[in-house]
Short mmCIF file of C-alpha atoms in Angstrom, two decimals:
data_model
loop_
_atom_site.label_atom_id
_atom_site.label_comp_id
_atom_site.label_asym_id
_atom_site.label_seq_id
_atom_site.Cartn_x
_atom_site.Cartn_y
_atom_site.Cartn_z
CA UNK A 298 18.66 11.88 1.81
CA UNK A 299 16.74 12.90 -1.40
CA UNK A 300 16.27 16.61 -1.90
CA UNK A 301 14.07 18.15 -4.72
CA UNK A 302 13.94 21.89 -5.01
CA UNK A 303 11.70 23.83 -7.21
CA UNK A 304 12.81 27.72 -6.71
CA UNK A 305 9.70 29.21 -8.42
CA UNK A 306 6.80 29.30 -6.16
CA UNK A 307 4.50 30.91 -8.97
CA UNK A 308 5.01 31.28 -12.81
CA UNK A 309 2.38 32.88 -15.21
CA UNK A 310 2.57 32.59 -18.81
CA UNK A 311 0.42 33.99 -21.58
CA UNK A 312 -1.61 31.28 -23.58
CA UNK A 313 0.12 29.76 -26.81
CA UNK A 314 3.50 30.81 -25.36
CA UNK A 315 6.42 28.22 -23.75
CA UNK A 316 7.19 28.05 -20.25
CA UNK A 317 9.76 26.74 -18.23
CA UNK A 318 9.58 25.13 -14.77
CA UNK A 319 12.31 24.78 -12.86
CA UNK A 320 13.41 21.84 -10.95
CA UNK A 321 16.71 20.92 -9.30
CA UNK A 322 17.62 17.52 -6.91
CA UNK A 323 20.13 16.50 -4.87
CA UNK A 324 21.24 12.16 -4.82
CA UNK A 325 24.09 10.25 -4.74
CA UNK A 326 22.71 7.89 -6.48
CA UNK A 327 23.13 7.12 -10.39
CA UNK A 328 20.24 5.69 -11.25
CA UNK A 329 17.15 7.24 -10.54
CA UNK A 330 13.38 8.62 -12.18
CA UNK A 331 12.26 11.88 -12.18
CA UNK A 332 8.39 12.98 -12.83
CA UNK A 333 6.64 15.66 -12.95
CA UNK A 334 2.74 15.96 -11.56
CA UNK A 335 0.74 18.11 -12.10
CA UNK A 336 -1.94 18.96 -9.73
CA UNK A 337 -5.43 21.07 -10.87
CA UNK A 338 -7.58 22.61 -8.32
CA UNK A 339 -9.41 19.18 -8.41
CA UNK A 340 -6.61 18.19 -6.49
CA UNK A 341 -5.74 14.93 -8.17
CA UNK A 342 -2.17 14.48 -8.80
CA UNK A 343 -1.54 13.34 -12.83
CA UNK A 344 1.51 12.40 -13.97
CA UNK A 345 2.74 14.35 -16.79
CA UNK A 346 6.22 13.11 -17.60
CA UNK A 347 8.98 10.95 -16.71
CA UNK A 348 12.76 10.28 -17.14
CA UNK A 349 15.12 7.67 -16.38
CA UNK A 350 17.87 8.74 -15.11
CA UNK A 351 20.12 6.26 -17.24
CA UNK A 352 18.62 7.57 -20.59
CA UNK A 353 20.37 10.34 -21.91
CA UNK A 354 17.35 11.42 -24.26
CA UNK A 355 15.39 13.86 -22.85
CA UNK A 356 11.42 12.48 -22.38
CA UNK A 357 8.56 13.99 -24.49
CA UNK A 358 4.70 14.03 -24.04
CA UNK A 359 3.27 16.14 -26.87
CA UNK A 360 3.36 19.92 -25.62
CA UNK A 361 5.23 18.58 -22.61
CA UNK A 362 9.16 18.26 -22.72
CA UNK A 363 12.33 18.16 -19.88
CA UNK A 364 15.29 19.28 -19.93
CA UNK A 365 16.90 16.55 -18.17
CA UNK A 366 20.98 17.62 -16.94
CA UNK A 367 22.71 14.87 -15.48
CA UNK A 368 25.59 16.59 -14.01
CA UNK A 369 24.23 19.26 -13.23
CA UNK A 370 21.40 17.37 -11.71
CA UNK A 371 18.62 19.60 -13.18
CA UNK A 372 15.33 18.63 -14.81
CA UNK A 373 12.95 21.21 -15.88
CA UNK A 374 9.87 21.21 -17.76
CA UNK A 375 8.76 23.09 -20.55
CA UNK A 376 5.50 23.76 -21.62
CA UNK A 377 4.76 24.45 -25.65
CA UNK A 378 1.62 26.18 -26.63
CA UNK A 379 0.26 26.54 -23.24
CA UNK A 380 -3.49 26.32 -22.88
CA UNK A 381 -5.71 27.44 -20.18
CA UNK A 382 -6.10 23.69 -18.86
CA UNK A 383 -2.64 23.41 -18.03
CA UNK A 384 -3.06 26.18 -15.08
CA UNK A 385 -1.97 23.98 -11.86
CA UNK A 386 0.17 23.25 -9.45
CA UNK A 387 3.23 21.25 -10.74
CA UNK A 388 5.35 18.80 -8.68
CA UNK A 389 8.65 17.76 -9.53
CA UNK A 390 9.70 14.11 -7.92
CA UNK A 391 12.04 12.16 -7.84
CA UNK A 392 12.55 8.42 -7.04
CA UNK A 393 15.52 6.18 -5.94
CA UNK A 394 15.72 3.01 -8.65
CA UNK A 395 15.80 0.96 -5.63
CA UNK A 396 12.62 2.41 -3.19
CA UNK A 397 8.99 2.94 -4.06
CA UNK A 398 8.46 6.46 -2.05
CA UNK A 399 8.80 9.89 -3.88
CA UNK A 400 10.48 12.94 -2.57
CA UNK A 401 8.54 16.01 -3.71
CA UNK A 402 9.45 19.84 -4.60
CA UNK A 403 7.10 22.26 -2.92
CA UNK A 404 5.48 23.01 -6.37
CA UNK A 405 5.38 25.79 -8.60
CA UNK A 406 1.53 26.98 -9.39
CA UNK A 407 1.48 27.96 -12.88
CA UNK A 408 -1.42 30.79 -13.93
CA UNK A 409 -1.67 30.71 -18.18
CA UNK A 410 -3.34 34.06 -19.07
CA UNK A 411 -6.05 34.42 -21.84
CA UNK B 187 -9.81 5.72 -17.21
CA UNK B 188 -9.76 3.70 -13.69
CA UNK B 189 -9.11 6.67 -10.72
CA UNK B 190 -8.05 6.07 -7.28
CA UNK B 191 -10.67 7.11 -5.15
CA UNK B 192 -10.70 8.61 -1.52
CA UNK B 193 -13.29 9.21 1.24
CA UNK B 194 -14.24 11.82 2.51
CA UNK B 195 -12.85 15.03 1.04
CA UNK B 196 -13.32 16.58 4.15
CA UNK B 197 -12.90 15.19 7.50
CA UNK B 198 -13.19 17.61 10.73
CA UNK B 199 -12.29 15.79 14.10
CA UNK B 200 -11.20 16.36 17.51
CA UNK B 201 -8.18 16.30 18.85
CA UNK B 202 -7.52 13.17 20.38
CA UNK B 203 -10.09 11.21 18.68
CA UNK B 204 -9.27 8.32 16.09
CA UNK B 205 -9.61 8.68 12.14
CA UNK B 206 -9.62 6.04 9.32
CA UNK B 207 -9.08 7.71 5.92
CA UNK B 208 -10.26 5.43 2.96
CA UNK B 209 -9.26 4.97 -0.29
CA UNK B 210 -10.04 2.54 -3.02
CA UNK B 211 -7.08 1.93 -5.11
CA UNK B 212 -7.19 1.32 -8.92
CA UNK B 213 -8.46 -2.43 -8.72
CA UNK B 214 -5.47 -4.43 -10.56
CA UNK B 215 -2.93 -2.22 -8.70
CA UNK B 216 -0.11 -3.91 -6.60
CA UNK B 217 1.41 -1.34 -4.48
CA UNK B 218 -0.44 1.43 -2.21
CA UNK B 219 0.99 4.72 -0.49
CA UNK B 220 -0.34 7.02 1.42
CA UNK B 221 1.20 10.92 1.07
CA UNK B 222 0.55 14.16 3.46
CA UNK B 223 0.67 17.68 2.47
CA UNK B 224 0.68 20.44 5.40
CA UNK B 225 -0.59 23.35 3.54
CA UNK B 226 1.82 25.71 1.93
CA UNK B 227 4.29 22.53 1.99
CA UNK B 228 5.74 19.80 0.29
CA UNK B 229 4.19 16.31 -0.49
CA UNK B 230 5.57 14.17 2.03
CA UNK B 231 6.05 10.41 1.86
CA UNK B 232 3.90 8.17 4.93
CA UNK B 233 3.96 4.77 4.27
CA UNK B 234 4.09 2.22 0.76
CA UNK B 235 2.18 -1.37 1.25
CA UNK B 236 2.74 -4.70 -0.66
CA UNK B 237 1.39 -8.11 -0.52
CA UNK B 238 -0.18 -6.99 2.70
CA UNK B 239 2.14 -5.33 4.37
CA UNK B 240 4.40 -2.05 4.90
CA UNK B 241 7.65 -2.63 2.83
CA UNK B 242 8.98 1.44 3.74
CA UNK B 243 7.61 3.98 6.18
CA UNK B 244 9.01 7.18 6.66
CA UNK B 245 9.78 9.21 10.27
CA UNK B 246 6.68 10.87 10.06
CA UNK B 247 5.16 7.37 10.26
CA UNK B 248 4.85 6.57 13.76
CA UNK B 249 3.18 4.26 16.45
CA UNK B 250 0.10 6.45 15.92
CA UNK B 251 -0.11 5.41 12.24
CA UNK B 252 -1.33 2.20 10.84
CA UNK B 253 -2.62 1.05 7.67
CA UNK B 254 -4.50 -1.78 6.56
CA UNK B 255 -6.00 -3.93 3.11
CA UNK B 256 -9.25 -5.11 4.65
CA UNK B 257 -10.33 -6.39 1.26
CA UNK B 258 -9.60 -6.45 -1.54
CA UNK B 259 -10.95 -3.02 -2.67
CA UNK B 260 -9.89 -0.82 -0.27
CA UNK B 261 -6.63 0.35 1.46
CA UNK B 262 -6.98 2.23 4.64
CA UNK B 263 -4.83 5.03 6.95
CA UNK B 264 -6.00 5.37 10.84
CA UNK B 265 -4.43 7.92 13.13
CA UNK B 266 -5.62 6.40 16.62
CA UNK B 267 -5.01 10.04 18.50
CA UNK B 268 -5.04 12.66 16.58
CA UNK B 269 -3.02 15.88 16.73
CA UNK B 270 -3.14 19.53 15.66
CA UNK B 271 -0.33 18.86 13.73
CA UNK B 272 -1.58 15.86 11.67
CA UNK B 273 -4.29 18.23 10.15
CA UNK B 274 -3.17 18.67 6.05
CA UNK B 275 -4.26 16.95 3.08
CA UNK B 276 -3.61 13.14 2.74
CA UNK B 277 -3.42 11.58 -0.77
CA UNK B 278 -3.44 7.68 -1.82
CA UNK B 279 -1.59 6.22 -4.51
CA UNK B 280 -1.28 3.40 -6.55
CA UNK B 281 1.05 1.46 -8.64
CA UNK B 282 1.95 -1.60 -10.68
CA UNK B 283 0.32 -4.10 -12.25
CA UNK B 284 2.69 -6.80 -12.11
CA UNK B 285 3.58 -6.33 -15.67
CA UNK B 286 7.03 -5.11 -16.36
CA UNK B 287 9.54 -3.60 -13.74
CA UNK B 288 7.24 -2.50 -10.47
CA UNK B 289 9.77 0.88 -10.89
CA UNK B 290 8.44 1.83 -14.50
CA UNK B 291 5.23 2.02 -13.73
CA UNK B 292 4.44 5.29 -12.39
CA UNK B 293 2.08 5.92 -9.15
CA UNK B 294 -1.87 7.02 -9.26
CA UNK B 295 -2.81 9.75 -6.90
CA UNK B 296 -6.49 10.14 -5.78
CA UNK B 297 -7.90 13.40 -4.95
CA UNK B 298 -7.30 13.39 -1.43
CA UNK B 299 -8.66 14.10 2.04
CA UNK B 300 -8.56 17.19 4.19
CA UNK B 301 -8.29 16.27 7.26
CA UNK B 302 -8.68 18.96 9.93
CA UNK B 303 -8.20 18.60 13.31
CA UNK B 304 -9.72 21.28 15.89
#
């Protein structure tokens, strides 16, 4: 089965400055997506970014980048010029090329200080 | 922007007793899921619905579950006996408009429901 890890419960970064979320997943599988949510205390889950697993080129989305490592079956997110509106929680997900259903990290809440 | 929209936010209930949680995908939307979080854990899979009915459940998906389209608006999740364990948050999703790979297209998430079971 699917695994997605995120090892960073809580990160904090000051605003303006880059941060990193980490997320790691575990598949036997070659072709997958990966996204990453991001969840405000409203509690609606938005999607921030994707990546197909058969594109080597790491996704963009303005201020919002991955790191996307194949091999080493890593994909974190970095940040750019955070602002206070990007404080949230942040899921990482993953989803089989053939399935519909996610598999979700436990989240990493990220503060952004003023 | 269209939102996927669920009701209530908050549902209390006894244990034992039956709940419908509602939710009112975005309207041109093909594919519906329903998620659980226990708090302090991960997002958990339930159930994913097309062209009327359930095309992948997961474990935690059990006789106790069902779902249903009524209409054509909304998309519905009833526990028929509850338990203490089925209290967490429960979030809807949508996807796909028919246009393009069903797999591109990324899924909607509504705010979610609370449901707490004393």
């Amino acid at each position: 089965a699917q695994t997605v890890t995120q090892s960073q419960p809580e990160m904090s970064v000051q605003e303006a400055e880059t941060v990193t979320l980490s997320c790691t997943y575990d598949t036997s599988e070659s072709d997958y997506y990966l996204f990453w949510y991001k969840q405000p205390p409203s509690r609606q889950m938005i999607l921030v970014i994707r990546q197909e697993a058969y594109k080597q080129q790491n996704a963009t989305e303005n201020r919002f980048s991955v790191n996307f490592q194949k091999a080493a079956k890593s994909f974190s997110l970095k940040i750019s010029d955070s602002q206070l509106g990007d404080a949230a929680m942040y899921f990482c997900a993953y989803r089989t090329n053939t399935g519909n259903q996610f598999y979700f990290g436990t989240g990493t809440s990220l503060t952004v200080i003023p | 922007e269209p939102e996927v929209t669920q009701t209530p936010s908050h549902q209390v209930t006894q244990m034992g007793q039956e709940v419908i949680l509602r939710c009112v995908p975005i309207s041109n939307h093909l594919y519906f899921y329903w998620y659980r979080q226990i708090l302090g854990q991960k997002v958990e899979f339930l159930v994913s619905f097309y062209n009327n009915e359930i095309s992948e459940k997961s474990e935690i998906f059990d006789d106790q579950f069902s779902v249903e389209r009524p209409d054509g608006s909304n998309f519905t999740l009833k526990i028929r006996s509850t338990k203490l364990e089925d209290s967490a948050m429960y979030f809807c999703a949508s996807s796909g408009t028919g246009g393009g790979l069903i797999r591109n297209q990324p899924q909607h998430f509504g705010d979610g429901t609370r449901l707490s079971i004393l």
